[in-house]
């Protein structure tokens, strides 16, 4: 009777709903980003310690606590390390009456979350609603209510495929950045149904203008725009989500492609809803800034019970919480004169020498810290040796690093695994040092960023990538300058200082562990102030969270046209470039594919494609040398004939035909005036080749 | 025993993950687990008790380490150890053959737990010498006043368990294991019925037209008050809400459904109201050996206010909350610091915790302790399932329940 009772009470913690379909979760153990380079060259991001516990532990522990029974861990980069770790961890130990199983799914050619989900779809392991998280999520929220809401909605409306968890957060008014170091997100949410209607994570902050589609306002009687919501990257998905990813093979990014794609695409009518969590904690380690912030939140116990002194996480030893938030492992050798300040963690087997000063820092296991060392707001992982007189502030020091006497790390420095720094060297602020040289090219084994992947397909340094550079999507691997000329770190040192591009350097402070320098803040508050003076009404276009009634909203319409125009001009250029490659001999099928992907990424209609393509064809026709109008006409007809199959791909209805004619008219009137006399002639030809029906 | 090991592992995991809430549930589940540990433990012919004690200790060490804050787990483990010693002793003294049994005093010597020597005549003699009466759990439960009345030397040292047998027990044929399981069953029953036993005494303490003050929510307090109400006492209850978890609101609701006149006050209004109060009745997390109480946060303030106005401060708690440890040791006096989210809304304060724009170090500290320590001189009376006791008497009660050898639950190292 005894054993049975215990076993039963273990599973009865959650209500009977679990009995029906086991709750499944997909954990992406790869961030598909390069924000944590150079560290992630040697170890996957999910295994990086966050307050001395690998990040994946937090995610798994949380999934276990919300009643998930089956977790599929998708590993890609460094999959062996992830698998080894899981095999050794407490999560895969079989004897347990907890119904919680962890299994891994491996794929080496996935370069994005979209690829990962496609692989999971092909395995067909997901049987019902599942939770989609990445392995760097830290949360203690209770999902039961969100799950229930999701299920209820699904019963009423099978098109509600996803519930996104969001959280209230105030982005800084000066830097327009959340405390996690991410850009503020603008979401349009239906005030009653909580349906997500608009999502923009790359709003143009400099102009402080957002553009809403007119139809958005026409179709929805009420819409609430928020810029104070944080996306927790915790999604409750229906199985349809996986098949959607498979159908739309160009979906890469969960938010940028999938969410926006669903919101824009009204043919299928899929809907995304939001669930706002209030008291609980949920955040994702996206960059070094959020690493720092979340570490501090954990130490301040916002993530209870996932805190170091509760042994929820497989930390292996019991850390004791002392006054002022100092966590100390059992076997710490602390010199009598050493001082450990508030909100610090000293790991097992660490020795700290005389007169050393440590404040708000996390120190890992088996570190040796010498005399007169000052460590301030830094993260020091395991087996680090710091000799006498070093000074560290706001730095991240990985496993096995050796700092010789007198080294000074300025704020924001990242030292990757096993770096050695020679005596009395000063490492300048925001440097990244690794024993591996900076890769000069994309390495397929490494994590890739979407921007890189897509620009790889387009094969042209497009405007998008330049725009993205501001947001650091392009990391150093895009640089032509290889790490060959990297500086050696001191006389007795080992490691390369990674060079950083200019544009990136400007933005480095945004995502660094170090706090934002004062000058930057002042600059920002100045510019914000100026903005307010200049365009007062712009401020009102992003209300903190106000309700917009369609007919009362007439602001920034001009801006909308401008933006739209710029976008379509970019699009046309891209299509033209693609077409030129077709001329150069690229297979037609590939061209079709590329144009389709351009259409989706620029969010254009088929008509736009047809127009742009037609423009490109006409331009190529006019580029062929001619002496008189008849010759030009003949050339044009030939070109149209040659490419009519390509063009027909996009001409599905009368709308597109009209668009082509209109485009031709525009060409004649504005761009290539040579066609003017040929207008009727070519139009006739178009009708004949049944591109235009009349 | 892979089966038992799995069970122990599961329970330890649950404790680690704070999935077992409250002393009562923890105590009960610990007792049930130990019962299955004992029943599945294979016993050799020689040194049965020692093997059992070792097994229980091994499990106990694991469980206590899993959640050191929950003292009830340790209490139950120590009580089971005590039960084993008692049962062993009574069978020893009955059977007097000596062979195959061990004296408990051997437990003091580290290093010989596997092959313990056969019981020496001296040990038997020592046991017989100190044999005044047997404070076995059985007799304790049957006859509390007597056990309280008869003094014995249990608090003084390791020979406390040397006691005689009760006449009716331990026939030769009966096995030690069987006895122990029986006793553990009684213990479980005891834990189950502690609320009723405590609330039976309610009418003796709550009088007509009195005003009672309590803080937070305790199941024991609730049943205590309801029992008095059922006995047709009419009285009023002030409930301090017990920030930040506001369990007082829940209690007030429960009391009102039972038809009790209830008033909710904020914690900070306790001092203002205390002069109108006739008695303070509160629950506890644990009662320490010196009579001090580890109680929900805010109770020290209430106790001080009660002392200032000479209002009796009564603590009701089941005997599983009696802890044989003293609170002088910081290892014991643990507090559970919970999430600051109980106190304030993270979202509203997120700009105060924007480390990026505020120099990198947190300026806002939020502390949310779960427990208070109320020193014994502020407590007027303890009401346990065995009756009312003075704080200064607690150590005696504890001596009846626990043997001094078990204060440190650790497997003896083989070195």
PDB file of N, CA and C in Angstrom, chain A residues 289 376-378 391-396 408-414 426-432 505 508-509 512-519, chain B residues 359-360:
ATOM      1  N   UNK A 289      23.794  40.738 -22.617  1.00  0.00           N
ATOM      2  CA  UNK A 289      23.065  41.614 -21.711  1.00  0.00           C
ATOM      3  C   UNK A 289      22.006  40.810 -20.950  1.00  0.00           C
ATOM      4  N   UNK A 376      34.253  42.516 -10.076  1.00  0.00           N
ATOM      5  CA  UNK A 376      33.049  43.317  -9.935  1.00  0.00           C
ATOM      6  C   UNK A 376      32.070  42.949 -11.038  1.00  0.00           C
ATOM      7  N   UNK A 377      30.865  42.572 -10.681  1.00  0.00           N
ATOM      8  CA  UNK A 377      29.807  42.239 -11.657  1.00  0.00           C
ATOM      9  C   UNK A 377      30.305  41.343 -12.781  1.00  0.00           C
ATOM     10  N   UNK A 378      31.064  40.344 -12.469  1.00  0.00           N
ATOM     11  CA  UNK A 378      31.622  39.495 -13.513  1.00  0.00           C
ATOM     12  C   UNK A 378      31.122  38.072 -13.354  1.00  0.00           C
ATOM     13  N   UNK A 391      42.255  42.852 -12.032  1.00  0.00           N
ATOM     14  CA  UNK A 391      41.029  43.624 -11.855  1.00  0.00           C
ATOM     15  C   UNK A 391      40.046  43.239 -12.961  1.00  0.00           C
ATOM     16  N   UNK A 392      38.861  42.821 -12.565  1.00  0.00           N
ATOM     17  CA  UNK A 392      37.863  42.437 -13.552  1.00  0.00           C
ATOM     18  C   UNK A 392      36.608  43.233 -13.285  1.00  0.00           C
ATOM     19  N   UNK A 393      36.067  43.837 -14.290  1.00  0.00           N
ATOM     20  CA  UNK A 393      34.758  44.444 -14.073  1.00  0.00           C
ATOM     21  C   UNK A 393      33.875  44.136 -15.276  1.00  0.00           C
ATOM     22  N   UNK A 394      32.691  43.683 -15.002  1.00  0.00           N
ATOM     23  CA  UNK A 394      31.699  43.373 -16.028  1.00  0.00           C
ATOM     24  C   UNK A 394      32.275  42.488 -17.123  1.00  0.00           C
ATOM     25  N   UNK A 395      32.962  41.432 -16.727  1.00  0.00           N
ATOM     26  CA  UNK A 395      33.593  40.555 -17.713  1.00  0.00           C
ATOM     27  C   UNK A 395      32.988  39.171 -17.614  1.00  0.00           C
ATOM     28  N   UNK A 396      33.160  38.410 -18.675  1.00  0.00           N
ATOM     29  CA  UNK A 396      32.737  37.014 -18.670  1.00  0.00           C
ATOM     30  C   UNK A 396      33.972  36.173 -18.952  1.00  0.00           C
ATOM     31  N   UNK A 408      44.235  43.420 -16.327  1.00  0.00           N
ATOM     32  CA  UNK A 408      43.026  44.223 -16.122  1.00  0.00           C
ATOM     33  C   UNK A 408      42.061  43.947 -17.265  1.00  0.00           C
ATOM     34  N   UNK A 409      40.867  43.530 -16.934  1.00  0.00           N
ATOM     35  CA  UNK A 409      39.836  43.338 -17.946  1.00  0.00           C
ATOM     36  C   UNK A 409      38.873  44.514 -17.850  1.00  0.00           C
ATOM     37  N   UNK A 410      38.781  45.254 -18.897  1.00  0.00           N
ATOM     38  CA  UNK A 410      37.831  46.373 -18.884  1.00  0.00           C
ATOM     39  C   UNK A 410      36.425  45.848 -19.111  1.00  0.00           C
ATOM     40  N   UNK A 411      35.458  46.738 -18.994  1.00  0.00           N
ATOM     41  CA  UNK A 411      34.086  46.223 -18.974  1.00  0.00           C
ATOM     42  C   UNK A 411      33.687  45.656 -20.338  1.00  0.00           C
ATOM     43  N   UNK A 412      32.908  44.604 -20.262  1.00  0.00           N
ATOM     44  CA  UNK A 412      32.371  43.991 -21.468  1.00  0.00           C
ATOM     45  C   UNK A 412      33.293  42.989 -22.127  1.00  0.00           C
ATOM     46  N   UNK A 413      34.391  42.624 -21.482  1.00  0.00           N
ATOM     47  CA  UNK A 413      35.332  41.691 -22.100  1.00  0.00           C
ATOM     48  C   UNK A 413      34.790  40.266 -21.988  1.00  0.00           C
ATOM     49  N   UNK A 414      34.953  39.486 -23.034  1.00  0.00           N
ATOM     50  CA  UNK A 414      34.572  38.080 -23.021  1.00  0.00           C
ATOM     51  C   UNK A 414      35.844  37.268 -23.261  1.00  0.00           C
ATOM     52  N   UNK A 426      46.316  44.876 -20.359  1.00  0.00           N
ATOM     53  CA  UNK A 426      44.985  45.455 -20.244  1.00  0.00           C
ATOM     54  C   UNK A 426      44.205  45.047 -21.477  1.00  0.00           C
ATOM     55  N   UNK A 427      43.121  44.345 -21.274  1.00  0.00           N
ATOM     56  CA  UNK A 427      42.284  43.952 -22.405  1.00  0.00           C
ATOM     57  C   UNK A 427      41.245  45.046 -22.586  1.00  0.00           C
ATOM     58  N   UNK A 428      41.198  45.652 -23.752  1.00  0.00           N
ATOM     59  CA  UNK A 428      40.289  46.795 -23.924  1.00  0.00           C
ATOM     60  C   UNK A 428      38.820  46.387 -23.849  1.00  0.00           C
ATOM     61  N   UNK A 429      37.990  47.358 -23.578  1.00  0.00           N
ATOM     62  CA  UNK A 429      36.565  47.112 -23.373  1.00  0.00           C
ATOM     63  C   UNK A 429      35.947  46.438 -24.589  1.00  0.00           C
ATOM     64  N   UNK A 430      34.998  45.586 -24.331  1.00  0.00           N
ATOM     65  CA  UNK A 430      34.184  44.884 -25.340  1.00  0.00           C
ATOM     66  C   UNK A 430      34.981  43.929 -26.209  1.00  0.00           C
ATOM     67  N   UNK A 431      36.207  43.576 -25.830  1.00  0.00           N
ATOM     68  CA  UNK A 431      36.941  42.621 -26.669  1.00  0.00           C
ATOM     69  C   UNK A 431      36.433  41.221 -26.434  1.00  0.00           C
ATOM     70  N   UNK A 432      36.564  40.417 -27.458  1.00  0.00           N
ATOM     71  CA  UNK A 432      36.248  39.001 -27.336  1.00  0.00           C
ATOM     72  C   UNK A 432      37.517  38.238 -27.650  1.00  0.00           C
ATOM     73  N   UNK A 505      30.880  47.602 -33.739  1.00  0.00           N
ATOM     74  CA  UNK A 505      31.506  48.141 -32.547  1.00  0.00           C
ATOM     75  C   UNK A 505      30.616  49.207 -31.915  1.00  0.00           C
ATOM     76  N   UNK A 508      28.073  47.486 -29.868  1.00  0.00           N
ATOM     77  CA  UNK A 508      28.542  46.488 -28.914  1.00  0.00           C
ATOM     78  C   UNK A 508      27.976  46.735 -27.516  1.00  0.00           C
ATOM     79  N   UNK A 509      27.934  47.957 -27.126  1.00  0.00           N
ATOM     80  CA  UNK A 509      27.486  48.272 -25.764  1.00  0.00           C
ATOM     81  C   UNK A 509      26.053  47.845 -25.521  1.00  0.00           C
ATOM     82  N   UNK A 512      26.188  44.035 -24.442  1.00  0.00           N
ATOM     83  CA  UNK A 512      27.284  43.570 -23.616  1.00  0.00           C
ATOM     84  C   UNK A 512      26.822  43.329 -22.182  1.00  0.00           C
ATOM     85  N   UNK A 513      27.685  42.648 -21.448  1.00  0.00           N
ATOM     86  CA  UNK A 513      27.425  42.441 -20.033  1.00  0.00           C
ATOM     87  C   UNK A 513      27.542  43.763 -19.285  1.00  0.00           C
ATOM     88  N   UNK A 514      28.407  44.609 -19.787  1.00  0.00           N
ATOM     89  CA  UNK A 514      28.663  45.856 -19.083  1.00  0.00           C
ATOM     90  C   UNK A 514      27.452  46.777 -19.151  1.00  0.00           C
ATOM     91  N   UNK A 515      27.263  47.589 -18.148  1.00  0.00           N
ATOM     92  CA  UNK A 515      26.154  48.536 -18.220  1.00  0.00           C
ATOM     93  C   UNK A 515      26.400  49.558 -19.322  1.00  0.00           C
ATOM     94  N   UNK A 516      25.340  50.174 -19.734  1.00  0.00           N
ATOM     95  CA  UNK A 516      25.451  51.140 -20.820  1.00  0.00           C
ATOM     96  C   UNK A 516      26.235  52.346 -20.318  1.00  0.00           C
ATOM     97  N   UNK A 517      27.282  52.722 -21.034  1.00  0.00           N
ATOM     98  CA  UNK A 517      28.075  53.854 -20.558  1.00  0.00           C
ATOM     99  C   UNK A 517      27.248  55.120 -20.482  1.00  0.00           C
ATOM    100  N   UNK A 518      27.678  55.989 -19.574  1.00  0.00           N
ATOM    101  CA  UNK A 518      26.900  57.203 -19.297  1.00  0.00           C
ATOM    102  C   UNK A 518      26.747  58.069 -20.531  1.00  0.00           C
ATOM    103  N   UNK A 519      27.847  58.185 -21.293  1.00  0.00           N
ATOM    104  CA  UNK A 519      27.795  59.080 -22.459  1.00  0.00           C
ATOM    105  C   UNK A 519      26.696  58.634 -23.414  1.00  0.00           C
TER     106      UNK A 519
ATOM    107  N   UNK B 359      24.158  51.287 -13.960  1.00  0.00           N
ATOM    108  CA  UNK B 359      25.490  51.012 -13.422  1.00  0.00           C
ATOM    109  C   UNK B 359      25.775  49.560 -13.143  1.00  0.00           C
ATOM    110  N   UNK B 360      24.879  48.660 -13.462  1.00  0.00           N
ATOM    111  CA  UNK B 360      25.210  47.249 -13.411  1.00  0.00           C
ATOM    112  C   UNK B 360      24.962  46.549 -12.095  1.00  0.00           C
TER     113      UNK B 360
END
